[in-house]
PDB file of C-alpha atoms in Angstrom:
ATOM      1  CA  UNK A   7      90.391 -29.253  18.702  1.00 65.00           C
ATOM      2  CA  UNK A   8      93.762 -30.901  19.297  1.00 81.00           C
ATOM      3  CA  UNK A   9      96.365 -31.304  16.576  1.00 91.00           C
ATOM      4  CA  UNK A  10      97.636 -34.512  18.182  1.00 98.00           C
ATOM      5  CA  UNK A  11      95.257 -37.443  17.722  1.00 98.00           C
ATOM      6  CA  UNK A  12      95.057 -40.425  20.067  1.00 98.00           C
ATOM      7  CA  UNK A  13      92.647 -43.377  20.144  1.00 98.00           C
ATOM      8  CA  UNK A  14      89.865 -42.661  22.669  1.00 98.00           C
ATOM      9  CA  UNK A  15      90.395 -45.955  24.457  1.00 98.00           C
ATOM     10  CA  UNK A  16      92.516 -49.078  24.603  1.00 98.00           C
ATOM     11  CA  UNK A  17      92.141 -52.104  26.841  1.00 97.00           C
ATOM     12  CA  UNK A  18      94.010 -55.210  27.800  1.00 97.00           C
ATOM     13  CA  UNK A  19      94.141 -58.004  30.313  1.00 97.00           C
ATOM     14  CA  UNK A  20      96.635 -57.950  33.158  1.00 97.00           C
ATOM     15  CA  UNK A  21     100.079 -58.868  31.925  1.00 97.00           C
ATOM     16  CA  UNK A  22      99.361 -57.936  28.326  1.00 98.00           C
ATOM     17  CA  UNK A  23     100.936 -55.114  26.304  1.00 98.00           C
ATOM     18  CA  UNK A  24      98.967 -52.122  25.081  1.00 98.00           C
ATOM     19  CA  UNK A  25     100.158 -49.372  22.769  1.00 98.00           C
ATOM     20  CA  UNK A  26      98.808 -45.845  22.460  1.00 98.00           C
ATOM     21  CA  UNK A  27      99.485 -43.867  19.312  1.00 98.00           C
ATOM     22  CA  UNK A  28      99.849 -40.105  19.033  1.00 98.00           C
ATOM     23  CA  UNK A  29      99.497 -38.864  15.476  1.00 98.00           C
ATOM     24  CA  UNK A  30     100.685 -35.387  14.605  1.00 97.00           C
ATOM     25  CA  UNK A  31     101.835 -33.550  11.512  1.00 97.00           C
ATOM     26  CA  UNK A  32     104.735 -31.763   9.871  1.00 96.00           C
ATOM     27  CA  UNK A  33     104.287 -28.731  12.114  1.00 96.00           C
ATOM     28  CA  UNK A  34     104.783 -30.625  15.358  1.00 97.00           C
ATOM     29  CA  UNK A  35     106.121 -34.172  15.770  1.00 97.00           C
ATOM     30  CA  UNK A  36     107.211 -34.327  12.136  1.00 96.00           C
ATOM     31  CA  UNK A  37     109.443 -31.288  12.595  1.00 96.00           C
ATOM     32  CA  UNK A  38     111.380 -33.137  15.259  1.00 95.00           C
ATOM     33  CA  UNK A  39     109.854 -31.570  18.332  1.00 97.00           C
ATOM     34  CA  UNK A  40     110.014 -33.767  21.395  1.00 97.00           C
ATOM     35  CA  UNK A  41     107.005 -35.757  22.593  1.00 98.00           C
ATOM     36  CA  UNK A  42     106.095 -36.242  26.233  1.00 98.00           C
ATOM     37  CA  UNK A  43     103.525 -38.510  27.830  1.00 98.00           C
ATOM     38  CA  UNK A  44     101.401 -37.972  30.926  1.00 98.00           C
ATOM     39  CA  UNK A  45      99.409 -40.345  33.093  1.00 98.00           C
ATOM     40  CA  UNK A  46      96.305 -38.995  34.800  1.00 98.00           C
ATOM     41  CA  UNK A  47      94.804 -41.221  37.463  1.00 98.00           C
ATOM     42  CA  UNK A  48      91.142 -40.553  38.331  1.00 95.00           C
ATOM     43  CA  UNK A  49      90.695 -37.328  40.261  1.00 95.00           C
ATOM     44  CA  UNK A  50      94.363 -36.346  40.166  1.00 97.00           C
ATOM     45  CA  UNK A  51      96.617 -33.984  38.260  1.00 98.00           C
ATOM     46  CA  UNK A  52      98.545 -35.299  35.244  1.00 98.00           C
ATOM     47  CA  UNK A  53     101.965 -36.741  35.972  1.00 98.00           C
ATOM     48  CA  UNK A  54     104.885 -36.749  33.559  1.00 98.00           C
ATOM     49  CA  UNK A  55     105.385 -40.359  32.529  1.00 98.00           C
ATOM     50  CA  UNK A  56     107.780 -40.179  29.571  1.00 98.00           C
ATOM     51  CA  UNK A  57     109.827 -37.139  28.582  1.00 97.00           C
ATOM     52  CA  UNK A  58     111.779 -36.316  25.440  1.00 97.00           C
ATOM     53  CA  UNK A  59     110.275 -39.189  23.455  1.00 96.00           C
ATOM     54  CA  UNK A  60     111.651 -42.152  25.389  1.00 97.00           C
ATOM     55  CA  UNK A  61     112.961 -41.169  28.816  1.00 97.00           C
ATOM     56  CA  UNK A  62     111.403 -42.136  32.142  1.00 98.00           C
ATOM     57  CA  UNK A  63     111.531 -39.812  35.151  1.00 96.00           C
ATOM     58  CA  UNK A  64     112.818 -41.336  38.344  1.00 95.00           C
ATOM     59  CA  UNK A  65     110.244 -43.660  39.875  1.00 96.00           C
ATOM     60  CA  UNK A  66     108.403 -44.552  36.673  1.00 97.00           C
ATOM     61  CA  UNK A  67     108.465 -48.327  36.100  1.00 96.00           C
ATOM     62  CA  UNK A  68     110.301 -49.591  33.053  1.00 96.00           C
ATOM     63  CA  UNK A  69     107.023 -51.179  31.902  1.00 97.00           C
ATOM     64  CA  UNK A  70     106.373 -47.794  30.304  1.00 98.00           C
ATOM     65  CA  UNK A  71     108.280 -46.905  27.155  1.00 98.00           C
ATOM     66  CA  UNK A  72     108.000 -44.299  24.442  1.00 98.00           C
ATOM     67  CA  UNK A  73     109.045 -44.040  20.832  1.00 98.00           C
ATOM     68  CA  UNK A  74     108.777 -41.581  17.972  1.00 97.00           C
ATOM     69  CA  UNK A  75     108.913 -41.950  14.218  1.00 96.00           C
ATOM     70  CA  UNK A  76     107.995 -39.514  11.493  1.00 96.00           C
ATOM     71  CA  UNK A  77     104.859 -37.617  12.440  1.00 97.00           C
ATOM     72  CA  UNK A  78     103.792 -40.044  15.179  1.00 98.00           C
ATOM     73  CA  UNK A  79     104.774 -41.231  18.616  1.00 98.00           C
ATOM     74  CA  UNK A  80     103.738 -44.202  20.729  1.00 98.00           C
ATOM     75  CA  UNK A  81     103.504 -45.181  24.358  1.00 98.00           C
ATOM     76  CA  UNK A  82     103.736 -48.863  25.229  1.00 98.00           C
ATOM     77  CA  UNK A  83     102.736 -50.407  28.517  1.00 98.00           C
ATOM     78  CA  UNK A  84     104.046 -53.932  28.938  1.00 98.00           C
ATOM     79  CA  UNK A  85     102.934 -56.273  31.717  1.00 97.00           C
ATOM     80  CA  UNK A  86      99.741 -54.271  32.181  1.00 98.00           C
ATOM     81  CA  UNK A  87      98.662 -53.885  35.797  1.00 97.00           C
ATOM     82  CA  UNK A  88      95.374 -52.814  37.392  1.00 97.00           C
ATOM     83  CA  UNK A  89      97.020 -49.629  38.672  1.00 97.00           C
ATOM     84  CA  UNK A  90      97.755 -48.579  35.079  1.00 97.00           C
ATOM     85  CA  UNK A  91      94.077 -47.866  34.507  1.00 98.00           C
ATOM     86  CA  UNK A  92      94.121 -44.132  33.772  1.00 98.00           C
ATOM     87  CA  UNK A  93      93.972 -41.497  31.058  1.00 98.00           C
ATOM     88  CA  UNK A  94      97.130 -40.921  29.018  1.00 98.00           C
ATOM     89  CA  UNK A  95      98.045 -37.797  27.050  1.00 98.00           C
ATOM     90  CA  UNK A  96     100.843 -37.006  24.632  1.00 98.00           C
ATOM     91  CA  UNK A  97     102.214 -33.474  24.326  1.00 98.00           C
ATOM     92  CA  UNK A  98     104.525 -31.645  21.953  1.00 98.00           C
ATOM     93  CA  UNK A  99     105.092 -28.233  20.400  1.00 97.00           C
ATOM     94  CA  UNK A 100     103.457 -26.939  17.250  1.00 96.00           C
ATOM     95  CA  UNK A 101     105.293 -24.350  15.172  1.00 96.00           C
ATOM     96  CA  UNK A 102     102.169 -23.238  13.307  1.00 95.00           C
ATOM     97  CA  UNK A 103     100.357 -22.552  16.559  1.00 94.00           C
ATOM     98  CA  UNK A 104     103.514 -21.364  18.328  1.00 94.00           C
ATOM     99  CA  UNK A 105     102.632 -23.214  21.486  1.00 95.00           C
ATOM    100  CA  UNK A 106     102.378 -26.438  23.397  1.00 97.00           C
ATOM    101  CA  UNK A 107      99.783 -28.933  22.228  1.00 97.00           C
ATOM    102  CA  UNK A 108      98.257 -31.932  23.951  1.00 98.00           C
ATOM    103  CA  UNK A 109      96.844 -35.081  22.442  1.00 98.00           C
ATOM    104  CA  UNK A 110      93.155 -35.914  22.619  1.00 98.00           C
ATOM    105  CA  UNK A 111      93.768 -38.424  25.397  1.00 98.00           C
ATOM    106  CA  UNK A 112      93.376 -42.199  25.705  1.00 98.00           C
ATOM    107  CA  UNK A 113      91.614 -44.100  28.454  1.00 98.00           C
ATOM    108  CA  UNK A 114      93.342 -47.349  29.323  1.00 98.00           C
ATOM    109  CA  UNK A 115      91.111 -50.035  30.803  1.00 98.00           C
ATOM    110  CA  UNK A 116      92.497 -53.143  32.450  1.00 97.00           C
ATOM    111  CA  UNK A 117      90.062 -55.989  31.822  1.00 95.00           C
TER     112      UNK A 117
ATOM    113  CA  UNK B  19     111.120 -29.802  47.120  1.00 91.00           C
ATOM    114  CA  UNK B  20     109.353 -27.775  44.490  1.00 94.00           C
ATOM    115  CA  UNK B  21     105.602 -27.443  44.901  1.00 97.00           C
ATOM    116  CA  UNK B  22     102.929 -25.545  43.011  1.00 98.00           C
ATOM    117  CA  UNK B  23      99.592 -24.495  44.524  1.00 98.00           C
ATOM    118  CA  UNK B  24      96.721 -22.870  42.672  1.00 98.00           C
ATOM    119  CA  UNK B  25      94.277 -20.557  44.405  1.00 98.00           C
ATOM    120  CA  UNK B  26      91.349 -18.366  43.453  1.00 96.00           C
ATOM    121  CA  UNK B  27      87.548 -18.187  43.312  1.00 97.00           C
ATOM    122  CA  UNK B  28      85.762 -21.406  42.489  1.00 96.00           C
ATOM    123  CA  UNK B  29      82.786 -19.611  40.971  1.00 98.00           C
ATOM    124  CA  UNK B  30      82.851 -16.818  38.396  1.00 98.00           C
ATOM    125  CA  UNK B  31      79.887 -15.139  36.740  1.00 98.00           C
ATOM    126  CA  UNK B  32      79.548 -15.097  32.943  1.00 98.00           C
ATOM    127  CA  UNK B  33      81.219 -12.111  31.253  1.00 97.00           C
ATOM    128  CA  UNK B  34      83.423 -11.495  34.295  1.00 98.00           C
ATOM    129  CA  UNK B  35      87.147 -12.137  34.743  1.00 98.00           C
ATOM    130  CA  UNK B  36      88.592 -15.383  36.075  1.00 98.00           C
ATOM    131  CA  UNK B  37      91.673 -14.759  38.240  1.00 98.00           C
ATOM    132  CA  UNK B  38      93.949 -17.475  39.607  1.00 98.00           C
ATOM    133  CA  UNK B  39      97.327 -17.476  41.296  1.00 98.00           C
ATOM    134  CA  UNK B  40      99.971 -20.185  41.447  1.00 98.00           C
ATOM    135  CA  UNK B  41     102.249 -20.058  44.472  1.00 98.00           C
ATOM    136  CA  UNK B  42     105.660 -21.624  43.921  1.00 97.00           C
ATOM    137  CA  UNK B  43     107.508 -23.047  46.925  1.00 96.00           C
ATOM    138  CA  UNK B  44     110.817 -24.800  47.263  1.00 95.00           C
ATOM    139  CA  UNK B  45     112.418 -23.002  44.303  1.00 93.00           C
ATOM    140  CA  UNK B  46     112.798 -19.445  43.123  1.00 94.00           C
ATOM    141  CA  UNK B  47     110.427 -18.487  40.352  1.00 95.00           C
ATOM    142  CA  UNK B  48     113.317 -16.403  39.007  1.00 94.00           C
ATOM    143  CA  UNK B  49     115.279 -19.491  38.055  1.00 91.00           C
ATOM    144  CA  UNK B  50     116.671 -19.204  34.563  1.00 90.00           C
ATOM    145  CA  UNK B  51     115.917 -22.888  34.004  1.00 93.00           C
ATOM    146  CA  UNK B  52     112.133 -22.849  33.967  1.00 95.00           C
ATOM    147  CA  UNK B  53     109.029 -21.573  32.267  1.00 96.00           C
ATOM    148  CA  UNK B  54     105.752 -21.520  34.173  1.00 97.00           C
ATOM    149  CA  UNK B  55     102.438 -22.349  32.596  1.00 98.00           C
ATOM    150  CA  UNK B  56      98.696 -22.750  32.891  1.00 98.00           C
ATOM    151  CA  UNK B  57      96.751 -25.722  31.542  1.00 98.00           C
ATOM    152  CA  UNK B  58      93.039 -26.415  31.889  1.00 98.00           C
ATOM    153  CA  UNK B  59      90.748 -29.413  31.645  1.00 98.00           C
ATOM    154  CA  UNK B  60      86.967 -29.091  31.189  1.00 98.00           C
ATOM    155  CA  UNK B  61      84.967 -31.728  33.062  1.00 97.00           C
ATOM    156  CA  UNK B  62      85.312 -35.089  31.346  1.00 96.00           C
ATOM    157  CA  UNK B  63      87.495 -33.645  28.582  1.00 97.00           C
ATOM    158  CA  UNK B  64      91.160 -33.379  27.630  1.00 97.00           C
ATOM    159  CA  UNK B  65      93.983 -31.017  28.488  1.00 98.00           C
ATOM    160  CA  UNK B  66      94.353 -27.578  26.899  1.00 98.00           C
ATOM    161  CA  UNK B  67      97.480 -25.445  27.212  1.00 98.00           C
ATOM    162  CA  UNK B  68      96.582 -21.834  28.027  1.00 98.00           C
ATOM    163  CA  UNK B  69      99.943 -20.076  28.082  1.00 97.00           C
ATOM    164  CA  UNK B  70     103.404 -19.845  29.603  1.00 97.00           C
ATOM    165  CA  UNK B  71     105.609 -17.188  31.192  1.00 97.00           C
ATOM    166  CA  UNK B  72     109.293 -16.715  31.987  1.00 96.00           C
ATOM    167  CA  UNK B  73     110.426 -14.919  35.136  1.00 95.00           C
ATOM    168  CA  UNK B  74     111.320 -11.885  33.031  1.00 95.00           C
ATOM    169  CA  UNK B  75     107.678 -11.539  32.082  1.00 95.00           C
ATOM    170  CA  UNK B  76     108.035 -12.920  28.582  1.00 95.00           C
ATOM    171  CA  UNK B  77     104.792 -14.694  27.669  1.00 96.00           C
ATOM    172  CA  UNK B  78     103.201 -16.721  24.943  1.00 93.00           C
ATOM    173  CA  UNK B  79      99.629 -17.823  24.723  1.00 96.00           C
ATOM    174  CA  UNK B  80      97.324 -20.330  23.070  1.00 96.00           C
ATOM    175  CA  UNK B  81      96.176 -18.544  19.914  1.00 95.00           C
ATOM    176  CA  UNK B  82      92.558 -19.532  20.551  1.00 95.00           C
ATOM    177  CA  UNK B  83      92.573 -17.761  23.933  1.00 97.00           C
ATOM    178  CA  UNK B  84      95.095 -15.007  23.331  1.00 96.00           C
ATOM    179  CA  UNK B  85      92.579 -12.179  23.082  1.00 97.00           C
ATOM    180  CA  UNK B  86      91.228 -12.957  26.566  1.00 98.00           C
ATOM    181  CA  UNK B  87      94.279 -14.161  28.513  1.00 98.00           C
ATOM    182  CA  UNK B  88      96.918 -12.409  30.567  1.00 98.00           C
ATOM    183  CA  UNK B  89      99.609 -14.277  32.498  1.00 98.00           C
ATOM    184  CA  UNK B  90     101.863 -12.308  34.814  1.00 98.00           C
ATOM    185  CA  UNK B  91     104.634 -13.061  37.296  1.00 97.00           C
ATOM    186  CA  UNK B  92     105.394 -11.557  40.712  1.00 97.00           C
ATOM    187  CA  UNK B  93     108.950 -12.490  41.624  1.00 96.00           C
ATOM    188  CA  UNK B  94     108.709 -10.779  45.020  1.00 96.00           C
ATOM    189  CA  UNK B  95     105.915 -13.165  46.024  1.00 97.00           C
ATOM    190  CA  UNK B  96     107.294 -16.146  44.088  1.00 97.00           C
ATOM    191  CA  UNK B  97     104.056 -16.615  42.234  1.00 98.00           C
ATOM    192  CA  UNK B  98     102.459 -16.206  38.841  1.00 98.00           C
ATOM    193  CA  UNK B  99      98.903 -15.466  37.864  1.00 98.00           C
ATOM    194  CA  UNK B 100      96.264 -16.057  35.222  1.00 98.00           C
ATOM    195  CA  UNK B 101      93.509 -13.715  34.162  1.00 98.00           C
ATOM    196  CA  UNK B 102      90.886 -14.796  31.658  1.00 98.00           C
ATOM    197  CA  UNK B 103      88.274 -12.202  30.810  1.00 98.00           C
ATOM    198  CA  UNK B 104      84.780 -12.365  29.337  1.00 98.00           C
ATOM    199  CA  UNK B 105      84.290 -15.909  30.584  1.00 98.00           C
ATOM    200  CA  UNK B 106      81.460 -18.184  29.492  1.00 98.00           C
ATOM    201  CA  UNK B 107      80.302 -21.623  30.569  1.00 98.00           C
ATOM    202  CA  UNK B 108      82.847 -23.067  28.139  1.00 98.00           C
ATOM    203  CA  UNK B 109      85.601 -21.823  30.465  1.00 98.00           C
ATOM    204  CA  UNK B 110      84.387 -24.087  33.270  1.00 98.00           C
ATOM    205  CA  UNK B 111      87.337 -26.377  33.964  1.00 98.00           C
ATOM    206  CA  UNK B 112      89.999 -27.566  36.349  1.00 98.00           C
ATOM    207  CA  UNK B 113      92.886 -25.130  36.021  1.00 98.00           C
ATOM    208  CA  UNK B 114      96.418 -26.411  36.610  1.00 98.00           C
ATOM    209  CA  UNK B 115      99.657 -24.513  36.954  1.00 98.00           C
ATOM    210  CA  UNK B 116     102.815 -26.323  35.919  1.00 98.00           C
ATOM    211  CA  UNK B 117     106.560 -25.982  35.345  1.00 97.00           C
ATOM    212  CA  UNK B 118     108.606 -26.865  32.313  1.00 96.00           C
ATOM    213  CA  UNK B 119     112.128 -26.310  31.008  1.00 92.00           C
ATOM    214  CA  UNK B 120     113.176 -23.463  28.762  1.00 92.00           C
ATOM    215  CA  UNK B 121     112.956 -25.266  25.424  1.00 92.00           C
ATOM    216  CA  UNK B 122     109.694 -24.612  23.609  1.00 91.00           C
ATOM    217  CA  UNK B 123     109.057 -28.337  23.298  1.00 93.00           C
ATOM    218  CA  UNK B 124     109.917 -29.252  26.882  1.00 95.00           C
ATOM    219  CA  UNK B 125     107.421 -31.248  28.909  1.00 96.00           C
ATOM    220  CA  UNK B 126     105.672 -30.103  32.077  1.00 97.00           C
ATOM    221  CA  UNK B 127     107.459 -32.011  34.823  1.00 96.00           C
ATOM    222  CA  UNK B 128     105.726 -30.575  37.854  1.00 97.00           C
ATOM    223  CA  UNK B 129     102.024 -29.787  38.288  1.00 98.00           C
ATOM    224  CA  UNK B 130      99.851 -28.235  40.947  1.00 98.00           C
ATOM    225  CA  UNK B 131      96.880 -30.209  42.223  1.00 98.00           C
ATOM    226  CA  UNK B 132      94.484 -28.089  40.176  1.00 98.00           C
ATOM    227  CA  UNK B 133      91.564 -25.871  41.101  1.00 98.00           C
ATOM    228  CA  UNK B 134      88.016 -26.195  39.776  1.00 98.00           C
ATOM    229  CA  UNK B 135      86.473 -23.043  38.371  1.00 98.00           C
ATOM    230  CA  UNK B 136      82.796 -22.960  37.466  1.00 98.00           C
ATOM    231  CA  UNK B 137      81.323 -20.199  35.332  1.00 98.00           C
ATOM    232  CA  UNK B 138      77.707 -19.697  36.287  1.00 97.00           C
ATOM    233  CA  UNK B 139      75.346 -16.949  37.333  1.00 96.00           C
TER     234      UNK B 139
END
């Protein structure tokens, strides 16, 4: 079972904004460890979408943004597009487990 | 351009050992800037970190798998490997190799395409 909890699904119409939460604890996000976000399109490997809480790798549209506060982090997708329909995962480090941890994953559906 | 490519048997019998290799191209695996890792994804489920290794051979593993996992590196072949013993159907998954920076909380910025491994008799 994952120590980072995400909503199983979120949905929105094209052009809308959706937000995905990633809830951790004092042994991971709450300690100050960085949070990263991945996008996994159907049938493909995960792709780093946001690194170190709020940074976008080259080529990632600025419609994607990340934030972190306390024991949680969030990914926002503004101006939702059909191509954003995918699974999204957060990831951090947990000091109690001494290893990387992934969130439970969120499926984004574009209505 | 850095690329990662997993390889290994797609079918493993229960109680046997799963063995996979990740070939690294476009960059030396001996770079002091990276850790190399394995992550898996059961069909229809989420991602699970298995373990990571530095080019020196320093490793750390997911506590839930530690008793069954060995990750090793072969710098002469520019590749690293995963062995998971005593497999069961619960180990059926897509296995990915990936690269991250040297900080424990770094993200995985490069992934292989993944290889499906089925555990079945």
